[in-house]
Amino acid sequence: MDKTSQPGADDPSLTPLILGHLDGRLADAEFESLEQRLASDPAARAQYVRLARLDAELREDVAGCESLPQVAVPKPVTFFSPSRRMLAVAAGIGLLAGLSVLMLRDEPHPDQPDLVTRGVAVISAEAGAVWERAKGPAFAVGVALAPGRLVLREGLAQIDFYGGASVSLSGPAELELIGPDEAVLHRGRLRADVPPAARGFEVRTADVRIVDLGTSFGLATADDDSAEVVVFDGEVRAIGSDGAPVPLYGGDAAKLAKGSASPQEKRPLGSFPSFAQIVAGAGDRSESRYAAWKQASADRRRDSRLVAYYDFEGLTEVTRRLENRATTGGGSELDGGIVGARVAQGRWAQKTALDFRREGDRVRFNIPGEFPTLTLYAWVRIDALDRNLNSLFLTDYFDPNEIHWQVSRNGTLHFATSPMGAVDIDTHNRRFYSETFWEPGMSGKWTMLAVTADRGDGTKPGTVVHYVDGRALRMESGTQMHKPLPKMRIGQADLGNWSDPIWTYAIRTLNGRIDEFAIYQAALSAAEIQQIYQQGKP
């Protein structure tokens, strides 16, 4: 890269022109000078991209904090004559269209480190898999796996290591991921398939290493910390504590115990699942999971605590109304209007969803009433967190007692309400930020997000709890959390967007999909949230 495009090497004579253009206050001659330099100088274009991105981030940061007093700002003086202004606007649009290609590549800011998932493997298929997970994002197909222990309580799972090997795991089992080419089987059984490019893949038991030389083998542990290995084809080496390798070939078997490997006659060790079996099982499971959710959804819509319930079923390209399926309450008066959002596949192949991506995409609601307690939940597939704050469900503007529910760029859930609304945000805005739950490795994966809010008796602090996949999150930070919550209002609101923001330049379009959404006039218990997740997980 040219040194002039590096941070700190910006042309000082160009910076005022770029900032003037971003603020809309350049004279005709200045604009022409800027346009010529951007057209002819790659370093100037790189400088423009950095400053434009910084300008956008600062505007979003201001919009996202919802904590600045509103002041009247006079309109900037313009130096354009009407005819010249039109020409300059047209030229500016062309300029920005070209530069947007660079900006949409989403390259990291040169002053910031890349945000990457430190994974070593990925779950590529499941069949009836039930994982044990104490904290962090739920395991699911496509989720990147960092080094650490995986506990599969039941079912089957296929794990593809970044080094190229694949492991089919049969529960109950416990596998510890060490690196992209290494793992430890603490208990259970697995089948490893290792292509030539992944030669050297290693699986350890209690005290014996199995080094694969491009083959397929099965490994099963016993209760006494011993293990047995059977080679289906190719070659492996079993290396004990003495470091001496014991070669094993297709059809061979060995007992692994007390730091040594002892060849033995091959005998039945039980079945080792193949990838084909897991994929076939996953297809059957998908159909049964969808059928089970359909039944649970039909039962749930009869809950008298529901304000509104949207199952997103049966949508077509011509559907412009999202029907409220709750059997009590406002009925069709609470139907949502679909604006822009396209119909897409939901959690299962048989289910429809709405895809939110463009600035116009949203579902519009008008939900009257005041609520001392609320629960919101949605099944969401987040593709990226593009904005400082990304809309889940936002009321228009931020009038007194209205609610905002969104995801911040750093992957936290954010719930806010205020008895004074936008008039005095600093003093009155109750904001509740969860711990970080989302990471780039979750992109494109379905997640159930939920929040419960209870104002109590109005004299004690309100209670807000965020949930991800049925698990309550720690509250990381917020403002005025020690104060009571007001009776909450919704009114006119958007799913996946913000139609009437406090700041006109605040864009909070969701980048992803939603295929189920519900509002309760009650704070559901943790057990109820967990049940909804279990009934709906793909």
Coordinates of C-alpha atoms in Angstrom, one line a residue:
M1 CA 0.0 0.0 0.0
D2 CA 1.2 3.5 -0.8
K3 CA 2.5 5.3 2.3
T4 CA 0.3 8.3 1.5
S5 CA -2.8 6.1 2.2
Q6 CA -1.6 5.1 5.6
P7 CA -3.1 6.8 8.8
G8 CA -0.9 9.8 9.7
A9 CA 0.1 10.5 6.1
D10 CA -3.1 12.4 5.1
D11 CA -2.7 15.4 2.9
P12 CA -3.5 18.4 5.2
S13 CA -4.7 20.5 2.2
L14 CA -7.3 17.8 1.3
T15 CA -8.8 17.3 4.8
P16 CA -10.7 20.6 4.9
L17 CA -12.2 19.9 1.5
I18 CA -13.4 16.4 2.5
L19 CA -14.9 17.6 5.8
G20 CA -16.5 20.5 4.0
H21 CA -18.1 18.2 1.5
L22 CA -19.4 15.9 4.3
D23 CA -20.9 18.9 6.1
G24 CA -22.4 20.3 2.9
R25 CA -20.6 23.6 2.9
L26 CA -18.2 23.6 -0.1
A27 CA -18.3 26.3 -2.7
D28 CA -18.4 25.4 -6.4
A29 CA -14.7 25.8 -7.1
E30 CA -13.8 23.8 -3.9
F31 CA -16.1 21.0 -4.9
E32 CA -14.6 20.8 -8.4
S33 CA -11.1 20.7 -6.9
L34 CA -12.1 17.9 -4.6
E35 CA -13.7 15.9 -7.4
Q36 CA -10.6 16.2 -9.6
R37 CA -8.2 15.1 -6.9
L38 CA -10.4 12.1 -5.9
A39 CA -10.6 11.0 -9.6
S40 CA -6.9 11.1 -10.2
D41 CA -5.3 10.2 -6.8
P42 CA -5.8 6.8 -5.1
A43 CA -4.3 8.1 -1.9
A44 CA -6.9 10.9 -1.9
R45 CA -9.7 8.4 -2.3
A46 CA -8.4 6.3 0.6
Q47 CA -8.2 9.5 2.7
Y48 CA -11.8 10.3 1.7
V49 CA -13.0 6.8 2.6
R50 CA -11.4 6.9 6.1
L51 CA -12.9 10.3 6.9
A52 CA -16.3 9.4 5.4
R53 CA -16.4 6.3 7.5
L54 CA -15.3 8.2 10.6
D55 CA -18.0 10.8 10.0
A56 CA -20.7 8.1 9.7
E57 CA -19.5 6.4 12.8
L58 CA -19.5 9.6 14.8
R59 CA -23.0 10.4 13.6
E60 CA -24.2 6.9 14.6
D61 CA -22.5 7.2 17.9
V62 CA -24.3 10.4 18.7
A63 CA -27.5 8.9 17.5
G64 CA -27.0 5.7 19.5
C65 CA -26.2 7.3 22.9
E66 CA -29.6 8.9 23.2
S67 CA -28.1 11.2 25.8
L68 CA -27.4 14.5 24.2
P69 CA -29.6 17.6 24.7
Q70 CA -31.4 18.8 21.6
V71 CA -30.3 22.2 20.4
A72 CA -31.3 24.3 17.5
V73 CA -28.6 24.4 14.8
P74 CA -28.8 27.0 12.1
K75 CA -28.8 25.6 8.6
P76 CA -25.4 25.9 6.9
V77 CA -24.9 28.7 4.4
T78 CA -24.7 27.5 0.8
F79 CA -22.6 29.0 -1.9
F80 CA -24.3 27.2 -4.8
S81 CA -26.4 28.9 -7.5
P82 CA -29.5 26.8 -8.4
S83 CA -28.1 25.6 -11.6
R84 CA -24.6 24.9 -10.3
R85 CA -26.0 23.2 -7.2
M86 CA -27.9 20.7 -9.3
L87 CA -24.7 19.9 -11.3
A88 CA -22.7 19.6 -8.1
V89 CA -25.3 17.3 -6.5
A90 CA -25.3 15.1 -9.6
A91 CA -21.5 14.9 -9.6
G92 CA -21.5 14.2 -5.9
I93 CA -23.9 11.4 -6.3
G94 CA -21.7 9.9 -9.0
L95 CA -18.6 10.3 -6.8
L96 CA -20.2 8.7 -3.8
A97 CA -21.6 5.9 -5.8
G98 CA -18.1 5.0 -6.9
L99 CA -16.7 5.4 -3.4
S100 CA -19.5 3.4 -1.8
V101 CA -18.0 0.3 -3.6
L102 CA -14.9 0.7 -1.5
M103 CA -16.8 1.4 1.7
L104 CA -19.2 -1.5 1.3
R105 CA -16.3 -3.9 1.3
D106 CA -16.4 -3.4 5.1
E107 CA -12.6 -3.4 5.4
P108 CA -11.5 -2.8 9.0
H109 CA -10.6 0.7 10.1
P110 CA -6.7 0.9 9.9
D111 CA -6.5 2.1 13.5
Q112 CA -8.6 -0.9 14.8
P113 CA -7.8 -4.6 15.1
D114 CA -9.8 -7.0 13.0
L115 CA -12.7 -8.6 14.8
V116 CA -12.4 -12.3 14.1
T117 CA -13.7 -15.5 15.7
R118 CA -10.8 -17.5 17.2
G119 CA -12.3 -20.8 16.1
V120 CA -10.6 -24.1 15.4
A121 CA -13.6 -26.1 14.1
V122 CA -17.3 -25.8 13.1
I123 CA -20.4 -27.9 13.6
S124 CA -21.4 -29.0 10.2
A125 CA -24.4 -31.3 10.9
E126 CA -26.5 -32.6 13.8
A127 CA -29.1 -35.3 14.4
G128 CA -31.0 -35.1 17.7
A129 CA -28.0 -33.4 19.3
V130 CA -28.4 -32.1 22.9
W131 CA -25.4 -30.1 24.1
E132 CA -24.4 -29.1 27.6
R133 CA -23.6 -25.4 27.6
A134 CA -23.1 -23.4 30.8
K135 CA -22.5 -20.0 29.2
G136 CA -21.9 -18.4 25.8
P137 CA -23.8 -18.9 22.6
A138 CA -25.6 -22.1 22.0
F139 CA -24.0 -24.8 19.9
A140 CA -25.7 -25.2 16.5
V141 CA -24.9 -26.1 12.9
G142 CA -22.5 -23.5 11.5
V143 CA -21.3 -22.2 14.9
A144 CA -17.6 -21.7 15.0
L145 CA -16.0 -23.5 17.9
A146 CA -13.1 -22.1 20.0
P147 CA -10.7 -24.4 21.9
G148 CA -12.4 -26.0 24.8
R149 CA -14.6 -28.8 25.9
L150 CA -17.8 -30.0 24.0
V151 CA -20.2 -32.1 26.0
L152 CA -22.8 -33.9 23.8
R153 CA -25.4 -35.3 26.1
E154 CA -27.2 -37.3 23.4
G155 CA -27.6 -37.5 19.6
L156 CA -25.1 -37.2 16.8
A157 CA -22.9 -34.3 15.6
Q158 CA -20.4 -33.8 12.8
I159 CA -17.5 -31.5 13.6
D160 CA -15.2 -30.2 10.8
F161 CA -11.8 -29.1 12.0
Y162 CA -10.2 -26.1 10.2
G163 CA -7.2 -28.4 9.4
G164 CA -9.4 -30.5 7.2
A165 CA -10.3 -33.5 9.3
S166 CA -13.9 -34.4 10.2
V167 CA -15.1 -36.1 13.4
S168 CA -18.5 -37.8 13.8
L169 CA -19.4 -37.7 17.6
S170 CA -21.9 -40.0 19.2
G171 CA -23.4 -38.9 22.6
P172 CA -23.0 -39.1 25.4
A173 CA -19.5 -37.9 24.7
E174 CA -17.0 -35.3 25.8
L175 CA -14.5 -33.9 23.2
E176 CA -11.9 -31.2 24.0
L177 CA -10.8 -29.1 21.1
I178 CA -7.1 -28.2 21.3
G179 CA -6.4 -26.8 17.9
P180 CA -7.4 -27.1 14.2
D181 CA -5.6 -30.4 14.0
E182 CA -5.9 -31.8 17.5
A183 CA -8.5 -33.0 20.0
V184 CA -8.8 -35.1 23.2
L185 CA -11.6 -37.6 23.6
H186 CA -12.4 -37.7 27.3
R187 CA -15.4 -40.1 27.0
G188 CA -17.7 -41.5 24.4
R189 CA -17.1 -42.6 20.8
L190 CA -16.1 -40.9 17.6
R191 CA -15.3 -41.7 14.0
A192 CA -12.6 -39.6 12.3
D193 CA -12.2 -39.1 8.6
V194 CA -8.9 -37.5 7.6
P195 CA -8.2 -36.6 3.9
P196 CA -4.6 -36.4 2.7
A197 CA -4.5 -32.6 3.2
A198 CA -5.1 -33.2 6.9
R199 CA -2.5 -35.9 7.6
G200 CA -1.1 -35.5 11.1
F201 CA -4.5 -35.0 12.7
E202 CA -4.3 -36.2 16.3
V203 CA -6.8 -37.4 18.8
R204 CA -5.6 -38.2 22.4
T205 CA -7.2 -40.4 25.0
A206 CA -6.1 -40.3 28.7
D207 CA -2.5 -41.0 27.9
V208 CA -2.2 -42.3 24.4
R209 CA -2.0 -40.3 21.1
I210 CA -3.6 -41.4 17.9
V211 CA -1.9 -39.7 14.9
D212 CA -3.6 -40.2 11.7
L213 CA -1.8 -40.5 8.4
G214 CA -4.7 -40.0 6.1
T215 CA -7.4 -42.6 7.0
S216 CA -10.6 -43.3 8.8
F217 CA -10.7 -44.8 12.3
G218 CA -13.1 -45.2 15.2
L219 CA -12.2 -44.5 18.9
A220 CA -14.3 -45.5 22.0
T221 CA -13.5 -44.9 25.7
A222 CA -14.3 -47.2 28.6
D223 CA -15.2 -46.5 32.2
D224 CA -11.7 -47.4 33.4
D225 CA -10.0 -44.6 31.4
S226 CA -8.9 -47.1 28.8
A227 CA -9.9 -46.9 25.1
E228 CA -10.0 -49.0 22.0
V229 CA -9.3 -47.9 18.4
V230 CA -10.2 -49.6 15.2
V231 CA -8.8 -48.6 11.8
F232 CA -11.3 -48.8 9.0
D233 CA -8.8 -47.9 6.2
G234 CA -5.4 -46.3 5.8
E235 CA -2.9 -46.0 8.6
V236 CA -2.7 -44.5 12.1
R237 CA 0.1 -44.5 14.7
A238 CA -0.7 -45.0 18.4
I239 CA 2.0 -43.4 20.5
G240 CA 2.1 -44.2 24.2
S241 CA 3.9 -42.5 27.1
D242 CA 7.2 -44.1 26.0
G243 CA 7.0 -42.3 22.7
A244 CA 7.2 -45.5 20.6
P245 CA 4.7 -45.5 17.8
V246 CA 2.6 -48.6 17.1
P247 CA 1.5 -48.6 13.5
L248 CA -2.1 -49.8 12.8
Y249 CA -3.6 -50.4 9.3
G250 CA -7.0 -51.0 7.9
G251 CA -8.7 -53.8 9.8
D252 CA -6.4 -53.5 12.8
A253 CA -7.5 -52.7 16.4
A254 CA -5.7 -51.8 19.6
K255 CA -6.4 -51.3 23.3
L256 CA -5.1 -48.0 24.8
A257 CA -4.4 -48.2 28.5
K258 CA -1.8 -47.1 31.0
G259 CA 0.2 -45.1 28.5
S260 CA 0.6 -47.9 26.0
A261 CA -1.1 -49.3 22.9
S262 CA -1.6 -53.0 22.6
P263 CA -2.7 -54.5 19.3
Q264 CA -5.5 -56.9 19.6
E265 CA -7.9 -58.9 17.5
K266 CA -10.6 -56.7 16.0
R267 CA -13.9 -57.1 17.8
P268 CA -17.3 -55.3 17.7
L269 CA -17.0 -52.0 19.4
G270 CA -20.5 -50.8 18.6
S271 CA -21.5 -48.5 15.8
F272 CA -19.6 -45.4 14.8
P273 CA -21.8 -42.8 13.1
S274 CA -21.0 -41.7 9.5
F275 CA -21.5 -38.3 8.1
A276 CA -24.2 -39.7 5.8
Q277 CA -26.1 -41.1 8.8
I278 CA -26.0 -37.7 10.6
V279 CA -27.2 -35.8 7.6
A280 CA -30.1 -38.3 7.1
G281 CA -31.0 -38.0 10.8
A282 CA -30.8 -34.2 10.6
G283 CA -33.4 -34.2 7.8
D284 CA -35.8 -36.3 9.8
R285 CA -35.2 -34.2 12.8
S286 CA -35.8 -31.0 11.0
E287 CA -39.3 -32.2 9.9
S288 CA -40.1 -33.4 13.4
R289 CA -38.8 -30.2 15.0
Y290 CA -40.9 -28.1 12.7
A291 CA -44.0 -30.2 13.4
A292 CA -43.4 -29.9 17.2
W293 CA -43.0 -26.1 16.9
K294 CA -46.3 -25.9 14.9
Q295 CA -48.1 -27.6 17.7
A296 CA -46.5 -25.5 20.4
S297 CA -47.2 -22.3 18.4
A298 CA -50.9 -23.2 18.1
D299 CA -51.1 -23.8 21.9
R300 CA -49.2 -20.6 22.7
R301 CA -51.5 -18.3 20.7
R302 CA -54.3 -19.0 23.3
D303 CA -52.3 -17.6 26.2
S304 CA -54.5 -14.8 27.7
R305 CA -51.4 -12.8 28.6
L306 CA -50.5 -12.2 24.9
V307 CA -50.8 -8.8 23.5
A308 CA -49.9 -9.9 20.1
Y309 CA -48.4 -13.0 18.5
Y310 CA -46.9 -13.3 15.0
D311 CA -45.8 -16.7 13.7
F312 CA -44.8 -15.5 10.2
E313 CA -46.4 -18.6 8.6
G314 CA -47.6 -18.8 5.0
L315 CA -46.0 -15.6 3.8
T316 CA -45.8 -15.0 0.0
E317 CA -44.2 -12.4 -2.2
V318 CA -47.6 -10.5 -2.4
T319 CA -48.2 -10.6 1.4
R320 CA -48.3 -7.1 2.8
R321 CA -49.9 -7.9 6.2
L322 CA -48.3 -9.8 9.1
E323 CA -51.2 -11.3 10.9
N324 CA -51.6 -11.2 14.7
R325 CA -52.4 -14.9 15.6
A326 CA -53.2 -14.3 19.3
T327 CA -56.7 -15.5 20.0
T328 CA -57.4 -12.8 22.6
G329 CA -56.9 -9.1 22.6
G330 CA -56.9 -6.8 19.6
G331 CA -57.1 -9.4 16.9
S332 CA -56.6 -8.1 13.3
E333 CA -56.3 -4.5 14.6
L334 CA -52.8 -5.4 15.7
D335 CA -51.7 -6.8 12.3
G336 CA -48.5 -5.4 11.1
G337 CA -47.9 -3.8 7.7
I338 CA -44.9 -5.2 5.8
V339 CA -42.9 -2.5 4.2
G340 CA -40.1 -3.5 1.8
A341 CA -39.0 -6.6 3.7
R342 CA -38.7 -9.7 1.5
V343 CA -40.1 -13.2 2.2
A344 CA -37.3 -15.7 2.9
Q345 CA -36.8 -19.1 4.5
G346 CA -37.1 -19.3 8.2
R347 CA -35.7 -21.7 10.8
W348 CA -36.8 -24.7 8.8
A349 CA -37.2 -25.2 5.0
Q350 CA -41.0 -25.4 5.5
K351 CA -41.2 -22.0 7.4
T352 CA -41.3 -18.5 6.0
A353 CA -39.5 -15.4 7.5
L354 CA -39.0 -11.8 6.6
D355 CA -35.6 -10.6 5.5
F356 CA -34.6 -7.1 6.7
R357 CA -31.6 -5.5 4.9
R358 CA -32.4 -2.3 3.1
E359 CA -33.1 1.0 4.8
G360 CA -36.8 0.9 4.0
D361 CA -37.4 -2.7 5.3
R362 CA -39.6 -2.9 8.3
V363 CA -43.0 -4.1 9.7
R364 CA -45.2 -1.3 11.0
F365 CA -47.4 -1.7 14.1
N366 CA -49.8 0.4 16.2
I367 CA -50.2 -1.3 19.6
P368 CA -52.2 0.8 22.1
G369 CA -52.2 0.6 25.9
E370 CA -50.0 0.9 28.9
F371 CA -48.2 -2.1 30.4
P372 CA -46.7 -2.4 33.9
T373 CA -45.0 -5.6 32.8
L374 CA -43.8 -6.7 29.3
T375 CA -42.1 -9.6 27.6
L376 CA -40.8 -9.5 24.1
Y377 CA -39.3 -12.4 22.3
A378 CA -38.2 -13.0 18.7
W379 CA -36.5 -15.7 16.7
V380 CA -33.8 -13.7 14.8
R381 CA -31.1 -14.5 12.3
I382 CA -28.5 -11.7 12.6
D383 CA -26.3 -11.6 9.5
A384 CA -24.2 -8.6 10.7
L385 CA -24.4 -5.8 13.2
D386 CA -23.9 -2.9 10.8
R387 CA -25.1 0.0 12.9
N388 CA -24.2 1.4 16.3
L389 CA -27.6 0.2 17.4
N390 CA -29.6 -2.4 15.3
S391 CA -33.3 -2.4 15.7
L392 CA -35.3 -5.3 17.0
F393 CA -38.4 -3.4 18.0
L394 CA -38.4 0.4 18.2
T395 CA -41.3 2.8 18.9
D396 CA -41.4 5.9 16.8
Y397 CA -39.3 8.7 18.1
F398 CA -38.9 8.2 21.9
D399 CA -42.0 9.7 23.6
P400 CA -42.7 9.4 27.3
N401 CA -43.0 5.7 28.5
E402 CA -42.2 4.3 25.1
I403 CA -39.8 1.3 24.8
H404 CA -36.7 0.6 22.6
W405 CA -35.3 -2.9 22.1
Q406 CA -32.2 -3.3 20.0
V407 CA -28.8 -4.9 19.6
S408 CA -25.7 -2.8 19.9
R409 CA -22.7 -3.1 17.5
N410 CA -20.6 -4.7 20.2
G411 CA -23.2 -7.6 20.5
T412 CA -25.2 -6.6 23.6
L413 CA -28.9 -6.5 24.0
H414 CA -30.3 -3.0 24.9
F415 CA -33.7 -2.2 26.4
A416 CA -34.7 1.4 27.2
T417 CA -37.7 3.4 28.4
S418 CA -38.2 6.8 30.0
P419 CA -41.0 8.6 31.8
M420 CA -39.9 11.8 30.0
G421 CA -39.0 10.4 26.6
A422 CA -36.5 12.3 24.5
V423 CA -37.1 15.6 26.4
D424 CA -34.5 14.9 29.1
I425 CA -32.7 11.7 28.3
D426 CA -29.7 12.3 30.5
T427 CA -31.8 12.4 33.7
H428 CA -34.6 10.0 33.0
N429 CA -33.6 7.3 30.4
R430 CA -33.6 3.8 32.0
R431 CA -31.2 1.8 29.8
F432 CA -30.3 -1.8 30.4
Y433 CA -27.3 -3.3 28.5
S434 CA -26.6 -7.1 28.7
E435 CA -23.3 -8.7 28.6
T436 CA -21.9 -9.4 25.1
F437 CA -23.6 -12.4 23.5
W438 CA -23.1 -12.0 19.8
E439 CA -19.9 -12.7 17.9
P440 CA -19.2 -12.8 14.1
G441 CA -19.2 -16.6 14.2
M442 CA -22.9 -16.5 14.9
S443 CA -23.7 -14.6 11.7
G444 CA -26.5 -16.3 9.8
K445 CA -27.6 -18.5 12.7
W446 CA -31.0 -18.5 14.3
T447 CA -31.2 -17.2 17.8
M448 CA -34.0 -16.6 20.2
L449 CA -33.8 -13.2 21.8
A450 CA -36.1 -12.1 24.7
V451 CA -36.4 -9.4 27.3
T452 CA -38.8 -9.1 30.3
A453 CA -39.5 -5.8 32.1
D454 CA -41.4 -5.4 35.3
R455 CA -41.9 -1.9 36.9
G456 CA -43.0 -3.5 40.2
D457 CA -45.1 -1.3 42.5
G458 CA -43.5 2.0 41.1
T459 CA -41.5 2.7 44.3
K460 CA -38.6 0.2 43.8
P461 CA -36.2 -0.3 40.9
G462 CA -37.6 -1.8 37.8
T463 CA -36.5 -5.3 36.8
V464 CA -35.3 -6.1 33.3
V465 CA -33.8 -9.4 32.2
H466 CA -32.3 -10.2 28.8
Y467 CA -32.3 -13.7 27.4
V468 CA -30.5 -15.5 24.6
D469 CA -31.6 -19.0 23.6
G470 CA -33.4 -19.4 26.9
R471 CA -30.4 -18.3 29.0
A472 CA -30.6 -15.2 31.2
L473 CA -27.7 -12.8 30.5
R474 CA -25.8 -10.8 33.0
M475 CA -26.6 -7.1 33.1
E476 CA -23.4 -5.3 32.1
S477 CA -24.2 -1.6 32.4
G478 CA -27.0 1.0 31.9
T479 CA -28.3 4.3 33.2
Q480 CA -30.9 5.0 35.9
M481 CA -31.3 1.3 36.6
H482 CA -32.0 2.1 40.3
K483 CA -35.1 4.0 39.4
P484 CA -38.7 2.5 39.0
L485 CA -39.8 1.8 35.4
P486 CA -42.8 3.8 34.1
K487 CA -45.9 2.1 32.8
M488 CA -44.6 1.2 29.3
R489 CA -46.2 2.1 26.0
I490 CA -45.7 1.0 22.4
G491 CA -48.0 2.8 20.0
Q492 CA -46.6 3.2 16.5
A493 CA -43.5 1.1 16.2
D494 CA -41.3 -0.8 13.8
L495 CA -39.9 -4.4 13.8
G496 CA -36.5 -4.3 12.3
N497 CA -36.2 -0.5 11.8
W498 CA -36.9 3.0 13.1
S499 CA -39.4 5.1 11.2
D500 CA -39.3 8.3 13.2
P501 CA -35.9 8.6 14.9
I502 CA -35.0 11.3 17.4
W503 CA -32.2 12.2 15.1
T504 CA -33.0 12.3 11.4
Y505 CA -29.7 10.7 10.4
A506 CA -30.0 7.8 12.8
I507 CA -30.3 4.5 10.8
R508 CA -30.9 1.3 12.7
T509 CA -32.0 -1.1 10.0
L510 CA -31.6 -4.7 11.1
N511 CA -29.4 -6.9 8.8
G512 CA -31.0 -10.3 9.1
R513 CA -34.3 -12.2 9.4
I514 CA -37.1 -12.7 11.8
D515 CA -39.6 -15.6 11.7
E516 CA -41.5 -15.3 15.1
F517 CA -42.3 -12.4 17.4
A518 CA -44.5 -12.0 20.4
I519 CA -45.5 -9.4 23.0
Y520 CA -46.8 -10.4 26.4
Q521 CA -48.4 -8.1 29.0
A522 CA -46.5 -10.1 31.7
A523 CA -43.0 -10.7 32.7
L524 CA -42.5 -14.4 31.8
S525 CA -40.5 -16.5 34.2
A526 CA -37.0 -17.9 33.3
A527 CA -38.6 -21.4 33.0
E528 CA -41.2 -20.1 30.6
I529 CA -38.6 -18.4 28.4
Q530 CA -36.6 -21.7 28.4
Q531 CA -39.6 -23.7 27.4
I532 CA -40.4 -21.4 24.4
Y533 CA -36.7 -21.8 23.3
Q534 CA -36.8 -25.6 23.6
Q535 CA -40.0 -25.8 21.7
G536 CA -38.7 -23.5 18.9
K537 CA -35.1 -24.3 18.5
P538 CA -34.3 -25.7 15.0

